[in-house]
PDB file of C-alpha atoms and ligand atoms in Angstrom:
ATOM      1  CA  MET A   1      10.977  31.498 -25.858  1.00  0.00           C
ATOM      2  CA  LYS A   2      10.786  32.025 -29.557  1.00  0.00           C
ATOM      3  CA  ASN A   3      11.757  28.342 -30.045  1.00  0.00           C
ATOM      4  CA  ASN A   4       9.106  26.968 -27.115  1.00  0.00           C
ATOM      5  CA  SER A   5       6.671  28.782 -29.234  1.00  0.00           C
ATOM      6  CA  MET A   6       7.447  27.307 -32.410  1.00  0.00           C
ATOM      7  CA  ILE A   7       7.327  23.376 -31.111  1.00  0.00           C
ATOM      8  CA  GLN A   8       4.299  24.201 -29.352  1.00  0.00           C
ATOM      9  CA  ARG A   9       2.706  24.954 -33.240  1.00  0.00           C
ATOM     10  CA  LYS A  10       4.076  21.859 -34.180  1.00  0.00           C
ATOM     11  CA  MET A  11       2.749  19.750 -31.344  1.00  0.00           C
ATOM     12  CA  LYS A  12      -0.978  21.475 -32.115  1.00  0.00           C
ATOM     13  CA  LEU A  13      -0.835  20.532 -35.423  1.00  0.00           C
ATOM     14  CA  PRO A  14      -1.742  16.675 -35.286  1.00  0.00           C
ATOM     15  CA  GLY A  15      -4.658  17.101 -32.055  1.00  0.00           C
ATOM     16  CA  PHE A  16      -6.602  19.552 -35.075  1.00  0.00           C
ATOM     17  CA  ILE A  17      -6.366  16.581 -37.382  1.00  0.00           C
ATOM     18  CA  ILE A  18      -7.906  13.796 -34.723  1.00  0.00           C
ATOM     19  CA  THR A  19     -10.089  16.698 -33.672  1.00  0.00           C
ATOM     20  CA  GLY A  20     -11.387  16.639 -37.573  1.00  0.00           C
ATOM     21  CA  ALA A  21     -11.155  13.141 -37.954  1.00  0.00           C
ATOM     22  CA  ILE A  22     -13.267  12.603 -34.908  1.00  0.00           C
ATOM     23  CA  ALA A  23     -15.344  15.088 -36.344  1.00  0.00           C
ATOM     24  CA  GLY A  24     -15.836  13.303 -39.453  1.00  0.00           C
ATOM     25  CA  VAL A  25     -16.550   9.970 -38.138  1.00  0.00           C
ATOM     26  CA  ILE A  26     -19.642  11.769 -35.747  1.00  0.00           C
ATOM     27  CA  THR A  27     -20.802  13.339 -39.709  1.00  0.00           C
ATOM     28  CA  LEU A  28     -21.103   9.875 -40.964  1.00  0.00           C
ATOM     29  CA  LEU A  29     -23.112   8.267 -38.386  1.00  0.00           C
ATOM     30  CA  PHE A  30     -25.933  11.171 -38.758  1.00  0.00           C
ATOM     31  CA  ALA A  31     -25.701  10.927 -42.562  1.00  0.00           C
ATOM     32  CA  PHE A  32     -26.545   7.200 -41.958  1.00  0.00           C
ATOM     33  CA  THR A  33     -29.177   7.316 -39.445  1.00  0.00           C
ATOM     34  CA  PRO A  34     -32.048   7.920 -41.585  1.00  0.00           C
ATOM     35  CA  ILE A  35     -31.507   4.758 -43.364  1.00  0.00           C
ATOM     36  CA  HIS A  36     -31.843   2.451 -40.075  1.00  0.00           C
ATOM     37  CA  LYS A  37     -35.429   4.239 -39.343  1.00  0.00           C
ATOM     38  CA  GLU A  38     -36.213   3.868 -43.123  1.00  0.00           C
ATOM     39  CA  LYS A  39     -35.757  -0.081 -42.324  1.00  0.00           C
ATOM     40  CA  THR A  40     -38.365  -0.224 -39.572  1.00  0.00           C
ATOM     41  CA  THR A  41     -40.867   2.127 -40.767  1.00  0.00           C
ATOM     42  CA  PRO A  42     -41.118   0.674 -44.626  1.00  0.00           C
ATOM     43  CA  PRO A  43     -42.008   3.780 -46.943  1.00  0.00           C
ATOM     44  CA  CYS A  44     -43.870   2.015 -49.262  1.00  0.00           C
ATOM     45  CA  ALA A  45     -46.568   1.149 -46.927  1.00  0.00           C
ATOM     46  CA  GLY A  46     -48.345   4.556 -47.701  1.00  0.00           C
ATOM     47  CA  LYS A  47     -48.134   4.488 -51.181  1.00  0.00           C
ATOM     48  CA  ALA A  48     -50.518   4.958 -53.423  1.00  0.00           C
ATOM     49  CA  ASN A  49     -50.977   2.373 -56.652  1.00  0.00           C
ATOM     50  CA  PRO A  50     -49.496   4.233 -59.884  1.00  0.00           C
ATOM     51  CA  VAL A  51     -50.759   1.604 -61.960  1.00  0.00           C
ATOM     52  CA  ALA A  52     -54.746   2.366 -63.461  1.00  0.00           C
ATOM     53  CA  LYS A  53     -56.783  -0.592 -62.553  1.00  0.00           C
ATOM     54  CA  ASP A  54     -57.888  -1.103 -66.260  1.00  0.00           C
ATOM     55  CA  ALA A  55     -58.532  -3.944 -68.236  1.00  0.00           C
ATOM     56  CA  ALA A  56     -54.491  -4.222 -69.424  1.00  0.00           C
ATOM     57  CA  SER A  57     -53.414  -4.163 -66.412  1.00  0.00           C
ATOM     58  CA  LEU A  58     -55.494  -6.435 -64.854  1.00  0.00           C
ATOM     59  CA  GLU A  59     -54.661  -9.201 -67.358  1.00  0.00           C
ATOM     60  CA  ALA A  60     -50.839  -8.547 -67.319  1.00  0.00           C
ATOM     61  CA  GLY A  61     -51.241  -8.761 -63.427  1.00  0.00           C
ATOM     62  CA  LYS A  62     -53.304 -12.251 -64.023  1.00  0.00           C
ATOM     63  CA  SER A  63     -50.602 -13.470 -66.316  1.00  0.00           C
ATOM     64  CA  ILE A  64     -47.835 -13.422 -63.700  1.00  0.00           C
ATOM     65  CA  TYR A  65     -50.007 -14.500 -60.945  1.00  0.00           C
ATOM     66  CA  LYS A  66     -50.393 -17.423 -62.443  1.00  0.00           C
ATOM     67  CA  PHE A  67     -46.412 -18.139 -63.323  1.00  0.00           C
ATOM     68  CA  LYS A  68     -44.933 -16.684 -59.750  1.00  0.00           C
ATOM     69  CA  CYS A  69     -48.201 -16.429 -56.967  1.00  0.00           C
ATOM     70  CA  TYR A  70     -50.759 -19.387 -58.346  1.00  0.00           C
ATOM     71  CA  SER A  71     -48.698 -22.434 -56.587  1.00  0.00           C
ATOM     72  CA  CYS A  72     -48.809 -21.114 -53.025  1.00  0.00           C
ATOM     73  CA  HIS A  73     -51.877 -18.930 -52.909  1.00  0.00           C
ATOM     74  CA  GLY A  74     -54.057 -20.975 -55.689  1.00  0.00           C
ATOM     75  CA  THR A  75     -56.584 -20.222 -58.537  1.00  0.00           C
ATOM     76  CA  ASN A  76     -59.245 -17.646 -56.766  1.00  0.00           C
ATOM     77  CA  GLY A  77     -56.457 -16.292 -54.382  1.00  0.00           C
ATOM     78  CA  LYS A  78     -58.428 -18.380 -51.976  1.00  0.00           C
ATOM     79  CA  GLY A  79     -54.655 -19.619 -50.362  1.00  0.00           C
ATOM     80  CA  ASN A  80     -54.971 -23.643 -51.503  1.00  0.00           C
ATOM     81  CA  GLY A  81     -52.762 -23.397 -54.514  1.00  0.00           C
ATOM     82  CA  PRO A  82     -50.807 -27.258 -55.021  1.00  0.00           C
ATOM     83  CA  LYS A  83     -47.926 -26.371 -53.227  1.00  0.00           C
ATOM     84  CA  CYS A  84     -49.735 -24.991 -49.836  1.00  0.00           C
ATOM     85  CA  GLU A  85     -49.042 -28.469 -48.204  1.00  0.00           C
ATOM     86  CA  GLU A  86     -45.376 -28.209 -48.100  1.00  0.00           C
ATOM     87  CA  LEU A  87     -45.563 -24.771 -46.292  1.00  0.00           C
ATOM     88  CA  ASP A  88     -45.179 -23.934 -42.881  1.00  0.00           C
ATOM     89  CA  LYS A  89     -48.566 -21.301 -43.019  1.00  0.00           C
ATOM     90  CA  THR A  90     -51.060 -21.622 -45.243  1.00  0.00           C
ATOM     91  CA  PRO A  91     -51.373 -17.741 -47.090  1.00  0.00           C
ATOM     92  CA  GLN A  92     -54.375 -15.696 -46.652  1.00  0.00           C
ATOM     93  CA  ASP A  93     -57.525 -15.317 -48.646  1.00  0.00           C
ATOM     94  CA  PHE A  94     -57.193 -12.565 -51.219  1.00  0.00           C
ATOM     95  CA  THR A  95     -61.014 -12.660 -50.971  1.00  0.00           C
ATOM     96  CA  ASN A  96     -61.311 -12.448 -47.479  1.00  0.00           C
ATOM     97  CA  ALA A  97     -62.967  -8.729 -46.091  1.00  0.00           C
ATOM     98  CA  ASP A  98     -59.815  -8.198 -43.863  1.00  0.00           C
ATOM     99  CA  PHE A  99     -57.223  -8.719 -46.258  1.00  0.00           C
ATOM    100  CA  LYS A 100     -59.283  -6.412 -48.688  1.00  0.00           C
ATOM    101  CA  LYS A 101     -59.019  -3.618 -45.834  1.00  0.00           C
ATOM    102  CA  GLN A 102     -55.586  -3.485 -46.581  1.00  0.00           C
ATOM    103  CA  THR A 103     -54.216  -0.545 -48.069  1.00  0.00           C
ATOM    104  CA  ASP A 104     -52.432  -0.979 -52.330  1.00  0.00           C
ATOM    105  CA  GLY A 105     -49.121   0.572 -50.597  1.00  0.00           C
ATOM    106  CA  ASP A 106     -49.217  -2.454 -47.448  1.00  0.00           C
ATOM    107  CA  LEU A 107     -49.861  -4.916 -50.224  1.00  0.00           C
ATOM    108  CA  PHE A 108     -47.037  -3.801 -52.251  1.00  0.00           C
ATOM    109  CA  CYS A 109     -44.349  -3.611 -48.787  1.00  0.00           C
ATOM    110  CA  LYS A 110     -45.446  -6.894 -48.478  1.00  0.00           C
ATOM    111  CA  ILE A 111     -45.009  -8.540 -51.826  1.00  0.00           C
ATOM    112  CA  THR A 112     -41.536  -6.806 -51.680  1.00  0.00           C
ATOM    113  CA  GLU A 113     -40.166  -7.974 -49.031  1.00  0.00           C
ATOM    114  CA  GLY A 114     -41.809 -10.977 -48.244  1.00  0.00           C
ATOM    115  CA  LYS A 115     -43.406 -12.690 -45.169  1.00  0.00           C
ATOM    116  CA  THR A 116     -41.676 -15.302 -43.139  1.00  0.00           C
ATOM    117  CA  VAL A 117     -42.480 -18.275 -45.511  1.00  0.00           C
ATOM    118  CA  MET A 118     -43.964 -16.198 -48.439  1.00  0.00           C
ATOM    119  CA  PRO A 119     -40.835 -15.236 -50.641  1.00  0.00           C
ATOM    120  CA  CYS A 120     -39.579 -11.583 -51.394  1.00  0.00           C
ATOM    121  CA  PHE A 121     -39.959  -9.937 -54.825  1.00  0.00           C
ATOM    122  CA  LYS A 122     -37.851  -7.052 -54.660  1.00  0.00           C
ATOM    123  CA  HIS A 123     -35.669  -8.229 -57.736  1.00  0.00           C
ATOM    124  CA  GLN A 124     -37.493 -11.032 -59.488  1.00  0.00           C
ATOM    125  CA  LEU A 125     -40.743  -8.589 -60.445  1.00  0.00           C
ATOM    126  CA  THR A 126     -40.564  -4.730 -61.661  1.00  0.00           C
ATOM    127  CA  LYS A 127     -42.550  -2.153 -59.668  1.00  0.00           C
ATOM    128  CA  GLU A 128     -45.437  -1.965 -62.474  1.00  0.00           C
ATOM    129  CA  GLN A 129     -45.806  -5.903 -62.160  1.00  0.00           C
ATOM    130  CA  ARG A 130     -46.479  -5.812 -58.307  1.00  0.00           C
ATOM    131  CA  TRP A 131     -48.653  -3.259 -58.433  1.00  0.00           C
ATOM    132  CA  GLN A 132     -50.363  -4.745 -61.639  1.00  0.00           C
ATOM    133  CA  ILE A 133     -50.455  -7.964 -59.538  1.00  0.00           C
ATOM    134  CA  ILE A 134     -52.181  -6.047 -56.577  1.00  0.00           C
ATOM    135  CA  ASN A 135     -54.881  -4.553 -59.249  1.00  0.00           C
ATOM    136  CA  TYR A 136     -55.748  -8.221 -60.522  1.00  0.00           C
ATOM    137  CA  ILE A 137     -55.531  -9.797 -56.689  1.00  0.00           C
ATOM    138  CA  ARG A 138     -58.019  -6.868 -55.679  1.00  0.00           C
ATOM    139  CA  SER A 139     -60.235  -8.323 -58.284  1.00  0.00           C
ATOM    140  CA  LEU A 140     -60.603 -11.614 -57.184  1.00  0.00           C
TER     141      LEU A 140
HETATM  142  C1  HEC B 201     -44.137 -20.116 -51.664  1.00  0.00           C
HETATM  143  C2  HEC B 201     -45.750 -19.679 -51.452  1.00  0.00           C
HETATM  144  C3  HEC B 201     -45.695 -18.867 -52.060  1.00  0.00           C
HETATM  145  C4  HEC B 201     -45.450 -18.013 -53.128  1.00  0.00           C
HETATM  146  C5  HEC B 201     -44.628 -18.018 -54.628  1.00  0.00           C
HETATM  147  C6  HEC B 201     -46.166 -16.379 -53.438  1.00  0.00           C
HETATM  148  N1  HEC B 201     -46.655 -16.445 -51.863  1.00  0.00           N
HETATM  149 FE1  HEC B 201     -47.218 -14.848 -50.993  1.00  0.00          FE
HETATM  150  N2  HEC B 201     -47.384 -15.965 -49.418  1.00  0.00           N
HETATM  151  C7  HEC B 201     -47.072 -16.957 -49.095  1.00  0.00           C
HETATM  152  C8  HEC B 201     -47.464 -17.499 -47.519  1.00  0.00           C
HETATM  153  C9  HEC B 201     -47.347 -18.897 -46.951  1.00  0.00           C
HETATM  154  C10 HEC B 201     -48.159 -15.851 -46.943  1.00  0.00           C
HETATM  155  C11 HEC B 201     -48.399 -16.066 -45.537  1.00  0.00           C
HETATM  156  C12 HEC B 201     -47.294 -14.961 -44.686  1.00  0.00           C
HETATM  157  C13 HEC B 201     -47.513 -15.117 -43.507  1.00  0.00           C
HETATM  158  O1  HEC B 201     -48.544 -14.527 -43.109  1.00  0.00           O
HETATM  159  O2  HEC B 201     -46.446 -15.150 -42.206  1.00  0.00           O
HETATM  160  C14 HEC B 201     -48.144 -15.059 -48.043  1.00  0.00           C
HETATM  161  C15 HEC B 201     -48.327 -13.754 -47.807  1.00  0.00           C
HETATM  162  C16 HEC B 201     -48.605 -13.006 -48.817  1.00  0.00           C
HETATM  163  C17 HEC B 201     -49.195 -11.545 -48.751  1.00  0.00           C
HETATM  164  C18 HEC B 201     -49.902 -10.870 -47.233  1.00  0.00           C
HETATM  165  C19 HEC B 201     -51.015 -11.588 -47.089  1.00  0.00           C
HETATM  166  C20 HEC B 201     -51.598 -10.642 -45.548  1.00  0.00           C
HETATM  167  O3  HEC B 201     -52.593 -10.161 -45.274  1.00  0.00           O
HETATM  168  O4  HEC B 201     -50.287 -10.692 -44.723  1.00  0.00           O
HETATM  169  C21 HEC B 201     -49.506 -11.592 -49.917  1.00  0.00           C
HETATM  170  C22 HEC B 201     -50.102  -9.646 -50.761  1.00  0.00           C
HETATM  171  C23 HEC B 201     -49.257 -12.362 -50.706  1.00  0.00           C
HETATM  172  N3  HEC B 201     -48.323 -13.438 -50.221  1.00  0.00           N
HETATM  173  C24 HEC B 201     -49.101 -12.095 -52.093  1.00  0.00           C
HETATM  174  C25 HEC B 201     -48.042 -12.831 -52.979  1.00  0.00           C
HETATM  175  C26 HEC B 201     -47.749 -12.522 -54.611  1.00  0.00           C
HETATM  176  C27 HEC B 201     -48.630 -11.161 -55.120  1.00  0.00           C
HETATM  177  C28 HEC B 201     -46.979 -13.404 -54.865  1.00  0.00           C
HETATM  178  C29 HEC B 201     -46.797 -13.858 -56.242  1.00  0.00           C
HETATM  179  C30 HEC B 201     -45.676 -12.755 -57.112  1.00  0.00           C
HETATM  180  C31 HEC B 201     -47.132 -14.661 -54.427  1.00  0.00           C
HETATM  181  N4  HEC B 201     -47.936 -14.009 -52.819  1.00  0.00           N
HETATM  182  C32 HEC B 201     -45.997 -15.642 -54.298  1.00  0.00           C
HETATM  183  C33 HEC B 201     -46.777 -18.298 -49.656  1.00  0.00           C
HETATM  184  C34 HEC B 201     -46.429 -17.766 -50.929  1.00  0.00           C
END
């Protein structure tokens, strides 16, 4: 009898380890679920612009715009830059009322992540630069 229960105890040990491992995997799956949720609703859409719309930020935004955005979006943001003819889509007119209805956070998302043929600027521009450009294109 004594020997039997010893064997049973030895047999149960791997069971605990397996149960522990499964519980661990399930916990990890739950831990990673919020990341997927964030991707479907970009958290930046509701963000307020932390950069003041002053002369300095408009000037900074303007110089980045000339360098990075002008070729497609054109001098006055009309969507008629010299590179436009090569594109499959025409950029929106930044002076249009419908465009202006969008929040700064919406624009920040689109500049950060890109949109169809519009390139993403997540790695090319700092967050501050992206907000400065938003201030500038709002002034057009
Ligand atoms: C290669 C050309 C190209 C460059 C460079 C480019 N864009 Fe665009 N952009 C586009 C096109 C085309 C669209 C329209 C995409 C669509 O609607 O699918 C667009 C869309 C946008 C939109 C979204 C408009 C809306 O109402 O949905 C914003 C904001 C924008 N661009 C800002 C910028 C800024 C700021 C820069 C510079 C940092 C820039 N773009 C550089 C081509 C470009």
